C-alpha positions as semicolon CSV with decimal commas, in nm:
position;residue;x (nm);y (nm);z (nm)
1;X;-0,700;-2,532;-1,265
2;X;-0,396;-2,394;-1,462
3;X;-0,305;-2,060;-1,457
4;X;-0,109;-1,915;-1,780
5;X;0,147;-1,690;-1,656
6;X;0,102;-1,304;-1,713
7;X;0,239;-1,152;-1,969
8;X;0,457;-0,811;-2,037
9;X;0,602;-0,665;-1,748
10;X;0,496;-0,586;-1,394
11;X;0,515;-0,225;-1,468
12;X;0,298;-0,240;-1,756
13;X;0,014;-0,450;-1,567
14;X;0,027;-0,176;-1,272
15;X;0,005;0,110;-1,570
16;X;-0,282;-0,112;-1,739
17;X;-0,478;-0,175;-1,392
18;X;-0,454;0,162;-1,309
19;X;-0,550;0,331;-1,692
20;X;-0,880;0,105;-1,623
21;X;-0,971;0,219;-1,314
22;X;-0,937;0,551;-1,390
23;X;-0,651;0,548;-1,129
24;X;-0,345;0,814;-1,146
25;X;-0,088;0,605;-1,256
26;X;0,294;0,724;-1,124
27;X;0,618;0,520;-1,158
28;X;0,932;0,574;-0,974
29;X;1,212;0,436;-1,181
30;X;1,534;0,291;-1,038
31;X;1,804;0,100;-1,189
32;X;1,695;-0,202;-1,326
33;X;1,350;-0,156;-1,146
34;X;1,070;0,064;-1,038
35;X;0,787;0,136;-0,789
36;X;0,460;0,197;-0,916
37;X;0,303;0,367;-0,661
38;X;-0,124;0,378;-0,527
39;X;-0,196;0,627;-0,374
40;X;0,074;0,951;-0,290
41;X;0,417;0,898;-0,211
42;X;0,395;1,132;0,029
43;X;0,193;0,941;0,260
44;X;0,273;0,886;0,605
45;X;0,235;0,487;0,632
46;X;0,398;0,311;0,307
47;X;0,292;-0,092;0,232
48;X;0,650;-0,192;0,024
49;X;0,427;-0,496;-0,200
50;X;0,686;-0,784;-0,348
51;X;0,464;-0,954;-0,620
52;X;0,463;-1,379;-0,622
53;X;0,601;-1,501;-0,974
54;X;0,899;-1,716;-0,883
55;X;1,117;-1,430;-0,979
56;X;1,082;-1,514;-1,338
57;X;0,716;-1,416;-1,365
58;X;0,568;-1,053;-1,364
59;X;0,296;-0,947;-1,172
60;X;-0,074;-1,036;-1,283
61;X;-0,350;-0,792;-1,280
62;X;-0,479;-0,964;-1,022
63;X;-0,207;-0,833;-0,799
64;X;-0,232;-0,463;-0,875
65;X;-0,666;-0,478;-0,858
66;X;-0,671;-0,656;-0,546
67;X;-0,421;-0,416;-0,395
68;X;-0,575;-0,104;-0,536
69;X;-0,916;-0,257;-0,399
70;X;-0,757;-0,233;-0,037
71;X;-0,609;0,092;-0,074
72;X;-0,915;0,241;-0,175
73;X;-1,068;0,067;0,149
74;X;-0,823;0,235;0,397
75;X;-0,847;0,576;0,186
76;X;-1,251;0,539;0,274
77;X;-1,156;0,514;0,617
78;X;-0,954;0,838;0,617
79;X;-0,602;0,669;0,609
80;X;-0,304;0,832;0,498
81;X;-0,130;0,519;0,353
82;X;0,022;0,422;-0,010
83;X;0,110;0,140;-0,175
84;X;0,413;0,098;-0,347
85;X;0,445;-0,201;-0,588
86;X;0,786;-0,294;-0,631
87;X;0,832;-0,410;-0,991
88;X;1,196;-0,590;-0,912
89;X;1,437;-0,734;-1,256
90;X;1,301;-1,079;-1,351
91;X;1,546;-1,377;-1,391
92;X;1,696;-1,487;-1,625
93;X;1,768;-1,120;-1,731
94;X;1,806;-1,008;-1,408
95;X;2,029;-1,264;-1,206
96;X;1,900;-1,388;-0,849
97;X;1,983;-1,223;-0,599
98;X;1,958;-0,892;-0,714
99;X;1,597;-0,924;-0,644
100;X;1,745;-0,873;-0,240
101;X;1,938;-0,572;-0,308
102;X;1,670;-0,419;-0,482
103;X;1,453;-0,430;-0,199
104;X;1,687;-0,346;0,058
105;X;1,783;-0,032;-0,180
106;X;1,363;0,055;-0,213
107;X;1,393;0,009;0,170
108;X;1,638;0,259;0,212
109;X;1,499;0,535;-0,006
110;X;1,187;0,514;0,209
111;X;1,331;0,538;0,512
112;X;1,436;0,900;0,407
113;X;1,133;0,998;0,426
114;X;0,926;0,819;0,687
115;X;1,038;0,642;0,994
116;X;1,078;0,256;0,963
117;X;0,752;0,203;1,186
118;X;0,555;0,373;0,888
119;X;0,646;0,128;0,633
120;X;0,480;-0,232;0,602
121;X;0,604;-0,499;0,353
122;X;0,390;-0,748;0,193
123;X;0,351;-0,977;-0,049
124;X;0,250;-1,310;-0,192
125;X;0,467;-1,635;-0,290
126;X;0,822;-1,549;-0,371
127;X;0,752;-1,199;-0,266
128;X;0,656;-1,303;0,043
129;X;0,962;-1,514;0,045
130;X;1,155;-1,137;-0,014
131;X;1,011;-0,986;0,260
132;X;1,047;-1,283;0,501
133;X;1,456;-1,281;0,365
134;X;1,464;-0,902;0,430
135;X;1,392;-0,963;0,791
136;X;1,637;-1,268;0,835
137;X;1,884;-1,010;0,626
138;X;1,864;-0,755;0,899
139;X;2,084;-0,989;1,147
140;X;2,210;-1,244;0,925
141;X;2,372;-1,129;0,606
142;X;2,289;-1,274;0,276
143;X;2,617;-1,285;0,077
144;X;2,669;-1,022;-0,168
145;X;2,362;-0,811;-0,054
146;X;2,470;-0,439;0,117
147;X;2,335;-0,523;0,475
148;X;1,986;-0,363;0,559
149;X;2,076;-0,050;0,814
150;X;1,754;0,117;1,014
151;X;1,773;0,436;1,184
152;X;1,834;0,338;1,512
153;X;1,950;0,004;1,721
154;X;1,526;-0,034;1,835
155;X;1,407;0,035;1,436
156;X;1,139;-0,190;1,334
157;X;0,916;-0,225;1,051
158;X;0,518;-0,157;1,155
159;X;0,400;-0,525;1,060
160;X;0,458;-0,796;0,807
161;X;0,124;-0,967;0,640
162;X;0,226;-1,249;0,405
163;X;0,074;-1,521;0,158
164;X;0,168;-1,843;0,094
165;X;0,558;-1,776;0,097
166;X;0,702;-2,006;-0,137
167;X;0,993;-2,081;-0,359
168;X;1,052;-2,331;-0,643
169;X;1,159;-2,619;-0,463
170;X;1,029;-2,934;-0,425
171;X;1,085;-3,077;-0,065
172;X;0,996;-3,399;0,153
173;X;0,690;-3,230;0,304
174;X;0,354;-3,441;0,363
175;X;0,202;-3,134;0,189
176;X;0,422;-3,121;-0,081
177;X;0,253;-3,455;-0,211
178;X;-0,069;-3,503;-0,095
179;X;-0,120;-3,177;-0,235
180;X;0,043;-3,183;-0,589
181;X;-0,259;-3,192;-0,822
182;X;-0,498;-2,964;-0,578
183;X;-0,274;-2,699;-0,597
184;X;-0,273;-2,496;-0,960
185;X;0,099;-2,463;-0,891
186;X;0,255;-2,800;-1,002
187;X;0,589;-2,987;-0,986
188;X;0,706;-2,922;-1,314
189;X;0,647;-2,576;-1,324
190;X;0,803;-2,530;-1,004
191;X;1,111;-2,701;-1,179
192;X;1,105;-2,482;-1,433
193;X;1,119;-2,172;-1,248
194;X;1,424;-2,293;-1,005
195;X;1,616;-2,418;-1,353
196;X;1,584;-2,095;-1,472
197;X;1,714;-1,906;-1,091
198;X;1,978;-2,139;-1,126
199;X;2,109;-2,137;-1,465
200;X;2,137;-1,734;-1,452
201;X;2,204;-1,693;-1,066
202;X;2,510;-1,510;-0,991
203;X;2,819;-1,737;-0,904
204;X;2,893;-1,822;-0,575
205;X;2,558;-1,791;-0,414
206;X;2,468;-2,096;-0,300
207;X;2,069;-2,237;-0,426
208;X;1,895;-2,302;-0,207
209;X;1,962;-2,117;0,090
210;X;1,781;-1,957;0,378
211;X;1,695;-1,653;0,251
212;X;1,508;-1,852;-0,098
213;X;1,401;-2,128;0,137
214;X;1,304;-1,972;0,458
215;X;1,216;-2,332;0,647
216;X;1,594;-2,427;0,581
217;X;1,726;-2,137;0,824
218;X;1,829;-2,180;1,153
219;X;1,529;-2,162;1,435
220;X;1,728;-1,904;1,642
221;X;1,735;-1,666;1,302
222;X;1,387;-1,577;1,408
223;X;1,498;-1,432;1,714
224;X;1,498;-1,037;1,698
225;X;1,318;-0,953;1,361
226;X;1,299;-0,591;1,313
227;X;0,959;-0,584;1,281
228;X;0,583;-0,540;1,481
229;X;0,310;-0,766;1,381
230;X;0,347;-1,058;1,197
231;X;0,095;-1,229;0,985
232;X;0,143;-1,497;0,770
233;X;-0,150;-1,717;0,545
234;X;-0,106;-2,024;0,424
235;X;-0,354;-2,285;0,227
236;X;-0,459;-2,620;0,332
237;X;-0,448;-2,718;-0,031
238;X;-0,106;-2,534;-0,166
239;X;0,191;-2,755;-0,176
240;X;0,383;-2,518;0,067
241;X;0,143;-2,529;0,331
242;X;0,369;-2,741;0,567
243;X;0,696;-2,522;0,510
244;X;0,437;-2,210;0,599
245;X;0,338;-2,381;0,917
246;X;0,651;-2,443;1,016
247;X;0,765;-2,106;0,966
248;X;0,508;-1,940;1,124
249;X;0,550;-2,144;1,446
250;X;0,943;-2,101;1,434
251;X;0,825;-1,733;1,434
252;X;0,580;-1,743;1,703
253;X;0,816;-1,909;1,890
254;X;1,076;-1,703;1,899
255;X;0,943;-1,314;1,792
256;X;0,832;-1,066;2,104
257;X;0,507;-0,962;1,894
258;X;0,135;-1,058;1,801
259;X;0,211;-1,342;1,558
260;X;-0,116;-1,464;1,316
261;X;-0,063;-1,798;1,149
262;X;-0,380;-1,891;0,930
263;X;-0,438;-2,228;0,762
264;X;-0,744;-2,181;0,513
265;X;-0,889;-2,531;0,461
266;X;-0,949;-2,577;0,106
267;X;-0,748;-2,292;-0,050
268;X;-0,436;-2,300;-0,289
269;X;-0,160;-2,114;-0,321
270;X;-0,185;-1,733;-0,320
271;X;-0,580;-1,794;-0,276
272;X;-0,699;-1,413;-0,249
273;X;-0,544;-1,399;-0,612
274;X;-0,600;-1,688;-0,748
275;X;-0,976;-1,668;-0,667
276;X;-1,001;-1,322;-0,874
277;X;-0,805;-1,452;-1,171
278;X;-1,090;-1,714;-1,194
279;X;-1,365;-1,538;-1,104
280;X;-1,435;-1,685;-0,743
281;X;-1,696;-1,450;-0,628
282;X;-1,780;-1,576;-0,275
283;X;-1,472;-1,522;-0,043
284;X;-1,301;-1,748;0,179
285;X;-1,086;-1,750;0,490
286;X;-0,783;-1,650;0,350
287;X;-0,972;-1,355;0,143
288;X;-1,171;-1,240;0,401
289;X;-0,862;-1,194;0,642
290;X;-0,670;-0,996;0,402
291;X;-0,938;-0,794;0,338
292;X;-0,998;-0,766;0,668
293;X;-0,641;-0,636;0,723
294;X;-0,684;-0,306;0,526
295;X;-1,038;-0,256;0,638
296;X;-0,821;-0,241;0,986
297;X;-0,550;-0,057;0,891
298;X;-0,459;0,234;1,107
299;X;-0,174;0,493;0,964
């Protein structure tokens, strides 16, 4: 059940992916990172995608198919929508948390062009941790990132859809357990991956914290997210599924929109890609409702 992690850059995977599909590859380079964009970047609606990885691992190709598999979904239903890959600096080169900045920085060059009601962020694992950190951000500052400004007081984001958030640390959770050894993510890897965040991390930021570890901030930091529609998927077999439950509840208790928590009995972490990297051909829950999601999506 082991997964080797990917290897190169997340840049090159979404050039590679692209080349093999016959897909026009186009890059949009920042300092210290880039967005490799499906689809135009003139689009109305824009889906900002933060990549799982731990923040030390690239993107796999499993990432970049799946999501060019959905764009070309909502392009067959007439949708004028991109997706925008954001292929963020990778500890220990690039010390945490200028992951943070960098999305609040991709943030704010699309809002130049679109509204903040035409942009979506996703993503899967740590990524989903970013975009879950973005929103907290919004009303309660991380330390050291510029804060996140929206056009106006009422700004939110169209909708969040994350899987399996989840950083490298190992907590007291039931699922954190029962789980180790169903899950393809294990213990020591997870170890790993936080050694490394910490060893390069800037100084002064304190590890964990909310915005890494989203089930350590306050309940009332869920009140007033800047954002629409909320969903969130967890599995019933991942080691973070307890930490995602709780979340998602916090969140339903406390956010003024449609909130979706899903649970898929049997599935791992990051299940929609895990299941292509290993050749799962029949879908399940978890699959079928992201799926589901662009099939749905309405620019």
């Amino acid at each position: 059940m082991n997964v080797a992690p990917p290897t190169g850059d997340t840049e090159e995977t979404y050039k590679k992916v692209l080349a093999e599909n016959e897909f026009p590859v186009d890059v949009e380079k920042f300092d210290g990172y880039s967005l490799g964009w499906i689809g135009p970047r003139t689009a109305k609606a824009v889906i900002l995608y933060m990549h799982g990885g731990g923040l030390t691992e690239p993107a796999f190709d499993a990432h970049i198919q799946f999501l060019l598999n959905g764009w070309k979904v909502m392009k067959a239903n007439d949708q004028d929508v991109s997706i925008a890959v954001l292929a963020y600096g990778l500890a220990p080169k690039t010390p945490y948390p200028v992951q943070n900045r960098q999305v609040v920085a991709t943030i704010h060059h699309l809002l130049k062009s679109r509204p903040a009601e035409d942009i979506v962020l996703s993503g899967d694992s740590v990524g989903a941790m970013l975009t879950l950190s973005t929103l907290l951000h919004h009303k309660h500052p991380m330390p050291t990132v510029p804060a996140l400004i929206l056009p106006t007081p009422t700004s939110r984001f169209r909708e969040i859809f994350v899987v399996s958030p989840g950083s490298g640390f190992i907590t007291d959770t039931k699922s954190m357990q029962e789980n180790h050894g169903k899950d393809f993510v294990t213990h020591d890897r997870m170890t790993l991956g936080k050694e490394i965040l910490e060893a390069s991390k800037e100084p002064g930021i304190d590890f964990p914290n909310p915005w890494i570890l989203s089930v350590s901030a306050e309940e009332t930091w869920w009140k007033d997210l800047p954002v629409g529609k909320v969903t969130i998927t967890t599995g019933g077999d991942e080691l973070w599924r307890d930490e995602n439950l709780t979340v998602g509840e916090r969140i339903k208790k406390y956010h003024d929109r449609e909130v979706t928590v899903h649970c898929g009995e049997g599935e791992v972490h990051c299940g929609p890609f895990f299941d292509m990297m290993t050749g799962v051909t029949e879908d399940k829950a978890g699959t079928k409702l992201f799926k589901k999601w662009f099939q749905d999506f309405k620019a």
